[in-house]
C-alpha cells in the first residue's frame, strides 16, 4: 500500500503506454516536465518484415506544467516510440534542450520554451535496416564540451558531441553481448562512462583508452543491469539497479564489492537521486513493485507509492528548492515527484513529505 507521506495531486491518462518522465532542471521551467510514451502495433502487423517493423513502435513526448492547483498540458509531439528522455543540465546557446531516445535508433534534440517545443537536430545511430532501439541517454555534467552518451539494443555505447545545435558521433564500441539497457557519465569525470547490460554486467569505460576494453567489470548483479546513476554532489558515488531486485551502492575507486546493498521488490528500472545537495534519498521505479524511496543513510525503504496498476517505469523528482506551496499544510520538507506506468498508461504527480 502507499505510504502516508505520499499524497497524489494529479492523475493523467497518457493514452499510449508511459515509460519515462523527466523534470526540467533549469529556471524558469522547474515546474515543467516531459513524459515519453511507447506503443507497439499488433503482432500481425509486426510480422511483415524488418522494413515495416521499425515503424510500428510509435509514441510521443508531452510537456506538462504544474501550477498551485492544476496540471497543465503545454505541448504534445508525435514521434517514434520513446525509450528515454534527458534534459541538458545547462542551456545550449541560450536554449533549454530536451534529448529523446527513440525506437528507430535515433537521438533527437528539441528546444523548449514557453511558446513551443521545436525540433533542433538528430543523430542516427542505426547503421542498417532491422530492429534497433536507442535505450538510454545521458549528458555530461561538467567540462567545456557538451557530450552525450547512449546505449542501444545491439549492446553498443556511443559518445556524441553537441555543438552549434549539431550532433557528431565521436566514439562507438560494442560494450555488451546483449542489450545495453543503461549508460551514464561519471558526474565528476566526463571521460568515465558506466554501462549496464542484459547479461548482468556493469562495465566501466575510459574514453581516453584505445580499443573497446572496459577498465573494470562487475558481475555482482545476477540479472540484467537496468539502472545507473552517478551522484552529482558526491564524487566516487555510483548506484546500480537490476532485474535481480537489488540496488548496489559503489565507491568507484574499488570494484571488488559494493559498499552497501538494498533488497528491492519487483526489479529496478530507474534510480534517481533527490536534487538536494545532501543526496540522502533515492527514488526507484521497481517495475512490478511500484515506486520506492530509499534512505541512503539507513539503507532501507522509507516510503512506497502503489497507486499505479501496471509496470512502474518512469520516475523523477522536481528540482524546485521549495515545494511547500503545493502542500496543504505548507511542509517545507516536501518534494514533488512524477511517476508513470506502462500498460495502464498513467502519469501521476505526487507530493512526498520527508519522514
CSV table of C-alpha atoms in Angstrom, one decimal:
chain,number,residue,atom,x,y,z
A,1,UNK,CA,0.0,0.0,0.0
A,2,UNK,CA,1.0,3.6,-0.5
A,3,UNK,CA,2.8,5.3,2.5
A,4,UNK,CA,1.0,8.0,4.4
A,5,UNK,CA,3.7,10.6,3.5
A,6,UNK,CA,2.8,10.3,-0.2
A,7,UNK,CA,-0.2,12.4,-1.5
A,8,UNK,CA,-1.4,12.1,-5.1
A,9,UNK,CA,-2.1,15.6,-6.6
A,10,UNK,CA,-2.8,14.8,-10.2
A,11,UNK,CA,-3.6,11.7,-12.4
A,12,UNK,CA,-3.4,11.9,-16.2
A,13,UNK,CA,-4.2,9.3,-18.8
A,14,UNK,CA,-1.3,9.3,-21.4
A,15,UNK,CA,-3.4,7.1,-23.8
A,16,UNK,CA,-0.2,5.4,-25.0
A,17,UNK,CA,2.0,3.4,-22.7
A,18,UNK,CA,4.1,5.7,-20.5
A,19,UNK,CA,7.7,4.7,-19.8
A,20,UNK,CA,9.8,7.7,-18.9
A,21,UNK,CA,9.4,11.1,-17.1
A,22,UNK,CA,11.9,13.9,-16.5
A,23,UNK,CA,11.5,17.2,-14.7
A,24,UNK,CA,13.3,20.2,-16.3
A,25,UNK,CA,16.2,21.3,-14.1
A,26,UNK,CA,16.5,24.8,-15.4
A,27,UNK,CA,14.7,28.0,-14.3
A,28,UNK,CA,12.2,29.3,-15.1
A,29,UNK,CA,10.8,25.9,-16.1
A,30,UNK,CA,11.4,23.8,-13.0
A,31,UNK,CA,7.7,23.3,-12.7
A,32,UNK,CA,7.6,21.6,-16.1
A,33,UNK,CA,8.4,18.1,-17.0
A,34,UNK,CA,8.3,15.7,-20.0
A,35,UNK,CA,6.7,12.3,-20.3
A,36,UNK,CA,7.5,9.8,-23.1
A,37,UNK,CA,5.2,7.1,-24.4
A,38,UNK,CA,5.6,3.9,-26.3
A,39,UNK,CA,3.1,2.0,-28.4
A,40,UNK,CA,3.8,-1.3,-30.2
A,41,UNK,CA,1.4,-2.2,-33.1
A,42,UNK,CA,-0.3,-5.6,-33.1
A,43,UNK,CA,1.7,-8.8,-33.6
A,44,UNK,CA,0.2,-9.5,-37.1
A,45,UNK,CA,1.5,-6.2,-38.4
A,46,UNK,CA,4.8,-6.7,-36.7
A,47,UNK,CA,5.4,-9.9,-38.7
A,48,UNK,CA,5.5,-8.0,-42.0
A,49,UNK,CA,9.3,-7.8,-42.0
A,50,UNK,CA,12.0,-5.5,-40.7
A,51,UNK,CA,11.3,-2.7,-43.2
A,52,UNK,CA,7.8,-2.3,-41.6
A,53,UNK,CA,8.6,-3.4,-38.1
A,54,UNK,CA,10.9,-0.4,-37.3
A,55,UNK,CA,7.9,2.0,-37.9
A,56,UNK,CA,5.4,0.0,-35.8
A,57,UNK,CA,6.7,1.5,-32.5
A,58,UNK,CA,5.0,4.9,-32.2
A,59,UNK,CA,4.9,7.3,-29.3
A,60,UNK,CA,5.2,10.9,-28.3
A,61,UNK,CA,6.5,13.5,-25.9
A,62,UNK,CA,4.2,15.6,-23.8
A,63,UNK,CA,5.3,18.6,-21.8
A,64,UNK,CA,3.4,19.4,-18.6
A,65,UNK,CA,3.5,22.3,-16.2
A,66,UNK,CA,2.2,22.1,-12.6
A,67,UNK,CA,0.6,25.1,-11.0
A,68,UNK,CA,-0.6,25.5,-7.5
A,69,UNK,CA,-3.9,23.8,-8.4
A,70,UNK,CA,-3.7,22.3,-11.9
A,71,UNK,CA,-1.6,20.0,-14.1
A,72,UNK,CA,-1.5,21.7,-17.5
A,73,UNK,CA,-0.6,20.1,-20.8
A,74,UNK,CA,1.6,22.5,-22.7
A,75,UNK,CA,2.6,20.6,-25.9
A,76,UNK,CA,2.5,17.2,-27.5
A,77,UNK,CA,4.9,15.9,-30.1
A,78,UNK,CA,4.2,12.7,-32.0
A,79,UNK,CA,7.3,10.7,-32.8
A,80,UNK,CA,8.7,7.1,-32.9
A,81,UNK,CA,8.3,5.3,-29.6
A,82,UNK,CA,10.3,6.9,-26.7
A,83,UNK,CA,12.7,4.9,-24.6
A,84,UNK,CA,14.4,7.6,-22.6
A,85,UNK,CA,14.4,11.4,-22.1
A,86,UNK,CA,17.1,13.7,-20.6
A,87,UNK,CA,17.1,17.5,-20.2
A,88,UNK,CA,20.5,19.1,-20.7
A,89,UNK,CA,21.6,20.4,-17.3
A,90,UNK,CA,22.7,23.8,-18.8
A,91,UNK,CA,21.5,26.0,-21.6
A,92,UNK,CA,23.0,25.3,-25.1
A,93,UNK,CA,23.4,28.6,-27.0
A,94,UNK,CA,20.8,30.1,-24.7
A,95,UNK,CA,18.3,27.3,-25.3
A,96,UNK,CA,16.7,24.8,-22.9
A,97,UNK,CA,17.2,21.4,-24.6
A,98,UNK,CA,15.5,18.0,-24.2
A,99,UNK,CA,17.1,14.9,-25.7
A,100,UNK,CA,14.9,11.9,-26.8
A,101,UNK,CA,16.0,8.3,-27.3
A,102,UNK,CA,13.7,6.6,-29.8
A,103,UNK,CA,12.8,3.1,-31.1
A,104,UNK,CA,14.3,3.7,-34.6
A,105,UNK,CA,17.9,4.2,-33.4
A,106,UNK,CA,18.0,8.0,-33.1
A,107,UNK,CA,18.7,10.7,-30.6
A,108,UNK,CA,16.6,13.7,-31.2
A,109,UNK,CA,17.1,17.2,-29.7
A,110,UNK,CA,14.2,19.5,-29.0
A,111,UNK,CA,14.3,23.2,-27.9
A,112,UNK,CA,11.7,24.1,-25.3
A,113,UNK,CA,10.3,27.5,-24.2
A,114,UNK,CA,7.0,28.9,-23.1
A,115,UNK,CA,5.8,29.1,-26.7
A,116,UNK,CA,6.6,25.8,-28.2
A,117,UNK,CA,8.8,22.7,-28.3
A,118,UNK,CA,10.8,22.8,-31.5
A,119,UNK,CA,12.9,20.2,-33.3
A,120,UNK,CA,16.6,21.1,-33.3
A,121,UNK,CA,18.7,18.2,-34.6
A,122,UNK,CA,19.1,14.4,-34.6
A,123,UNK,CA,21.8,11.8,-34.6
A,124,UNK,CA,21.1,8.5,-36.4
A,125,UNK,CA,22.9,5.6,-34.6
A,126,UNK,CA,21.4,2.8,-36.7
A,127,UNK,CA,23.7,1.6,-39.4
A,128,UNK,CA,21.5,-0.8,-41.3
A,129,UNK,CA,17.9,-2.0,-41.7
A,130,UNK,CA,16.3,-4.0,-38.9
A,131,UNK,CA,15.3,-3.6,-35.2
A,132,UNK,CA,17.4,-1.1,-33.4
A,133,UNK,CA,16.3,0.8,-30.3
A,134,UNK,CA,18.2,3.6,-28.6
A,135,UNK,CA,17.6,2.6,-25.0
A,136,UNK,CA,19.3,5.1,-22.8
A,137,UNK,CA,21.0,8.5,-23.0
A,138,UNK,CA,22.9,10.9,-20.7
A,139,UNK,CA,24.6,14.3,-20.7
A,140,UNK,CA,27.9,15.3,-19.2
A,141,UNK,CA,27.6,17.4,-16.1
A,142,UNK,CA,30.9,19.3,-16.3
A,143,UNK,CA,33.6,20.2,-18.8
A,144,UNK,CA,33.9,22.7,-21.6
A,145,UNK,CA,32.5,20.3,-24.2
A,146,UNK,CA,28.8,19.3,-24.2
A,147,UNK,CA,28.8,15.5,-24.6
A,148,UNK,CA,26.1,12.8,-24.7
A,149,UNK,CA,26.3,9.1,-24.4
A,150,UNK,CA,23.8,6.5,-25.5
A,151,UNK,CA,23.3,2.7,-25.2
A,152,UNK,CA,21.2,0.6,-27.6
A,153,UNK,CA,19.6,-2.8,-28.2
A,154,UNK,CA,22.6,-4.1,-30.0
A,155,UNK,CA,24.8,-3.7,-26.9
A,156,UNK,CA,26.6,-0.6,-28.2
A,157,UNK,CA,27.7,2.6,-26.3
A,158,UNK,CA,28.1,5.8,-28.3
A,159,UNK,CA,29.6,9.1,-27.4
A,160,UNK,CA,28.3,12.2,-29.2
A,161,UNK,CA,29.4,15.8,-29.2
A,162,UNK,CA,26.7,18.5,-29.2
A,163,UNK,CA,27.9,21.8,-30.8
A,164,UNK,CA,26.0,24.6,-32.6
A,165,UNK,CA,22.8,22.5,-32.4
A,166,UNK,CA,24.5,19.6,-34.2
A,167,UNK,CA,25.3,16.1,-33.0
A,168,UNK,CA,28.5,14.4,-34.1
A,169,UNK,CA,29.5,10.9,-33.2
A,170,UNK,CA,32.9,10.8,-31.6
A,171,UNK,CA,33.2,7.2,-30.5
A,172,UNK,CA,31.3,4.0,-30.7
A,173,UNK,CA,32.0,0.5,-29.4
A,174,UNK,CA,30.2,-2.8,-28.6
A,175,UNK,CA,30.0,-2.8,-24.9
A,176,UNK,CA,27.7,-5.8,-24.1
A,177,UNK,CA,26.8,-9.1,-25.7
A,178,UNK,CA,23.1,-8.4,-25.2
A,179,UNK,CA,21.0,-5.2,-24.8
A,180,UNK,CA,22.9,-2.3,-23.2
A,181,UNK,CA,20.0,-1.2,-21.0
A,182,UNK,CA,21.6,1.8,-19.4
A,183,UNK,CA,24.5,4.2,-19.7
A,184,UNK,CA,25.7,7.3,-17.8
A,185,UNK,CA,28.7,9.6,-17.4
A,186,UNK,CA,30.5,9.9,-14.2
A,187,UNK,CA,29.3,13.3,-12.8
A,188,UNK,CA,32.9,14.5,-11.9
A,189,UNK,CA,34.9,12.8,-14.7
A,190,UNK,CA,33.5,13.2,-18.2
A,191,UNK,CA,35.9,10.7,-19.7
A,192,UNK,CA,34.5,7.9,-17.5
A,193,UNK,CA,31.3,6.1,-18.6
A,194,UNK,CA,29.3,3.4,-16.9
A,195,UNK,CA,27.1,0.9,-18.7
A,196,UNK,CA,24.8,-2.0,-17.8
A,197,UNK,CA,23.8,-4.9,-20.0
A,198,UNK,CA,21.2,-7.6,-20.1
A,199,UNK,CA,23.9,-10.3,-19.5
A,200,UNK,CA,24.2,-8.9,-15.9
A,201,UNK,CA,27.5,-7.0,-16.3
A,202,UNK,CA,28.2,-3.5,-15.0
A,203,UNK,CA,31.1,-2.0,-17.0
A,204,UNK,CA,33.4,1.0,-16.6
A,205,UNK,CA,34.9,2.7,-19.6
A,206,UNK,CA,37.6,5.4,-20.0
A,207,UNK,CA,37.1,7.3,-23.3
A,208,UNK,CA,40.9,8.0,-23.4
A,209,UNK,CA,41.8,4.3,-23.6
A,210,UNK,CA,42.3,2.8,-27.0
A,211,UNK,CA,40.2,-0.1,-28.1
A,212,UNK,CA,36.9,-1.3,-26.6
A,213,UNK,CA,38.1,-3.0,-23.4
A,214,UNK,CA,36.4,-1.9,-20.2
A,215,UNK,CA,38.7,-0.7,-17.4
A,216,UNK,CA,36.6,-2.5,-14.8
A,217,UNK,CA,33.7,-5.0,-14.9
A,218,UNK,CA,31.4,-6.1,-12.1
A,219,UNK,CA,29.5,-9.4,-12.0
A,220,UNK,CA,27.8,-8.7,-8.7
A,221,UNK,CA,24.3,-8.4,-10.2
A,222,UNK,CA,22.8,-11.8,-11.1
A,223,UNK,CA,20.5,-10.4,-13.9
A,224,UNK,CA,20.3,-7.5,-16.3
A,225,UNK,CA,21.7,-4.2,-15.1
A,226,UNK,CA,19.0,-1.7,-15.9
A,227,UNK,CA,19.7,1.4,-13.8
A,228,UNK,CA,22.8,3.5,-13.1
A,229,UNK,CA,23.1,6.9,-11.5
A,230,UNK,CA,26.3,8.9,-10.7
A,231,UNK,CA,25.8,11.3,-7.8
A,232,UNK,CA,26.2,14.9,-8.9
A,233,UNK,CA,27.1,16.1,-5.4
A,234,UNK,CA,29.3,13.3,-4.1
A,235,UNK,CA,32.4,12.2,-6.0
A,236,UNK,CA,33.1,8.4,-6.4
A,237,UNK,CA,29.4,7.6,-5.7
A,238,UNK,CA,27.5,5.3,-8.1
A,239,UNK,CA,24.3,3.3,-7.7
A,240,UNK,CA,23.2,0.4,-9.8
A,241,UNK,CA,19.9,-1.4,-10.1
A,242,UNK,CA,18.9,-4.7,-11.8
A,243,UNK,CA,16.2,-7.2,-12.6
A,244,UNK,CA,17.7,-9.2,-9.7
A,245,UNK,CA,15.8,-6.9,-7.3
A,246,UNK,CA,18.9,-5.4,-5.7
A,247,UNK,CA,20.2,-1.8,-5.5
A,248,UNK,CA,24.0,-1.7,-5.1
A,249,UNK,CA,26.0,1.3,-3.8
A,250,UNK,CA,29.5,1.7,-5.2
A,251,UNK,CA,32.7,3.6,-4.4
A,252,UNK,CA,34.0,3.9,-7.9
A,253,UNK,CA,37.6,3.7,-6.7
A,254,UNK,CA,37.1,0.0,-5.8
A,255,UNK,CA,35.0,-2.5,-7.8
A,256,UNK,CA,35.7,-5.6,-5.7
A,257,UNK,CA,32.4,-5.3,-3.8
A,258,UNK,CA,29.7,-2.7,-3.3
A,259,UNK,CA,29.7,-0.5,-0.2
A,260,UNK,CA,26.1,-1.4,0.6
A,261,UNK,CA,23.1,-3.2,-0.8
A,262,UNK,CA,19.3,-2.8,-0.6
A,263,UNK,CA,16.9,-5.6,-1.5
A,264,UNK,CA,14.2,-4.2,-3.7
A,265,UNK,CA,10.9,-5.7,-4.8
A,266,UNK,CA,9.9,-6.3,-8.4
A,267,UNK,CA,13.2,-5.4,-10.2
A,268,UNK,CA,14.7,-1.9,-10.8
A,269,UNK,CA,14.2,0.1,-13.9
A,270,UNK,CA,15.1,3.7,-12.9
A,271,UNK,CA,17.0,5.2,-10.0
A,272,UNK,CA,17.0,9.0,-9.3
A,273,UNK,CA,18.9,10.9,-6.5
A,274,UNK,CA,16.9,13.7,-4.9
A,275,UNK,CA,18.1,17.1,-6.4
A,276,UNK,CA,19.2,18.4,-3.0
A,277,UNK,CA,22.9,18.6,-2.4
A,278,UNK,CA,22.6,16.4,0.7
A,279,UNK,CA,21.7,13.4,-1.7
A,280,UNK,CA,20.1,11.4,1.1
A,281,UNK,CA,17.0,10.0,-0.7
A,282,UNK,CA,16.9,7.8,-3.8
A,283,UNK,CA,13.7,7.3,-5.8
A,284,UNK,CA,13.3,4.0,-7.6
A,285,UNK,CA,10.9,2.7,-10.2
A,286,UNK,CA,10.6,-1.0,-9.3
A,287,UNK,CA,8.7,-2.4,-12.3
A,288,UNK,CA,6.5,-5.0,-10.6
A,289,UNK,CA,6.9,-3.4,-7.1
A,290,UNK,CA,5.7,0.1,-7.6
A,291,UNK,CA,7.8,3.1,-6.6
A,292,UNK,CA,10.1,3.3,-3.6
A,293,UNK,CA,12.1,5.9,-1.8
A,294,UNK,CA,15.3,4.7,-0.1
A,295,UNK,CA,17.1,6.4,2.7
A,296,UNK,CA,20.8,6.0,1.8
A,297,UNK,CA,21.9,6.7,5.4
A,298,UNK,CA,19.8,3.9,6.8
A,299,UNK,CA,19.9,1.9,3.6
A,300,UNK,CA,16.3,0.9,3.6
A,301,UNK,CA,13.0,1.9,2.0
A,302,UNK,CA,11.2,4.6,3.9
A,303,UNK,CA,8.2,5.2,1.6
A,304,UNK,CA,6.4,3.4,-1.1
A,305,UNK,CA,3.9,4.5,-3.8
A,306,UNK,CA,1.5,1.9,-5.1
A,307,UNK,CA,-1.1,4.0,-6.9
A,308,UNK,CA,-0.2,2.7,-10.3
A,309,UNK,CA,-1.8,-0.5,-11.7
A,310,UNK,CA,0.9,-1.6,-14.1
A,311,UNK,CA,4.7,-1.7,-14.7
A,312,UNK,CA,6.5,1.1,-12.8
A,313,UNK,CA,8.9,2.5,-15.4
A,314,UNK,CA,9.3,6.3,-15.1
A,315,UNK,CA,10.1,8.4,-12.0
A,316,UNK,CA,11.7,11.7,-11.2
A,317,UNK,CA,12.0,14.5,-8.6
A,318,UNK,CA,11.0,18.1,-9.3
A,319,UNK,CA,14.1,20.4,-9.0
A,320,UNK,CA,12.3,23.1,-7.1
A,321,UNK,CA,14.2,24.1,-3.9
A,322,UNK,CA,10.8,24.7,-2.1
A,323,UNK,CA,7.7,22.7,-2.9
A,324,UNK,CA,5.7,23.8,0.2
A,325,UNK,CA,3.2,25.8,-1.9
A,326,UNK,CA,1.8,22.5,-3.2
A,327,UNK,CA,1.4,21.1,0.3
A,328,UNK,CA,-1.9,21.9,2.1
A,329,UNK,CA,0.0,22.1,5.4
A,330,UNK,CA,2.9,24.0,3.9
A,331,UNK,CA,5.5,21.4,4.9
A,332,UNK,CA,9.0,22.8,4.0
A,333,UNK,CA,10.3,19.2,3.7
A,334,UNK,CA,8.0,18.4,0.8
A,335,UNK,CA,9.0,17.3,-2.7
A,336,UNK,CA,7.1,16.9,-5.9
A,337,UNK,CA,7.5,13.5,-7.6
A,338,UNK,CA,6.3,12.4,-11.1
A,339,UNK,CA,5.7,8.7,-11.8
A,340,UNK,CA,4.4,6.8,-14.8
A,341,UNK,CA,3.4,3.3,-15.6
A,342,UNK,CA,3.1,1.3,-18.8
A,343,UNK,CA,0.0,-0.8,-19.7
A,344,UNK,CA,-2.4,1.4,-17.7
A,345,UNK,CA,-0.8,4.5,-19.5
A,346,UNK,CA,-0.9,6.6,-16.3
A,347,UNK,CA,1.1,9.6,-15.2
A,348,UNK,CA,0.8,10.7,-11.6
A,349,UNK,CA,2.2,13.8,-9.8
A,350,UNK,CA,2.5,13.4,-6.1
A,351,UNK,CA,3.7,15.2,-3.0
A,352,UNK,CA,6.2,13.4,-0.8
A,353,UNK,CA,6.8,14.5,2.7
A,354,UNK,CA,10.1,13.6,4.2
A,355,UNK,CA,9.6,11.2,7.2
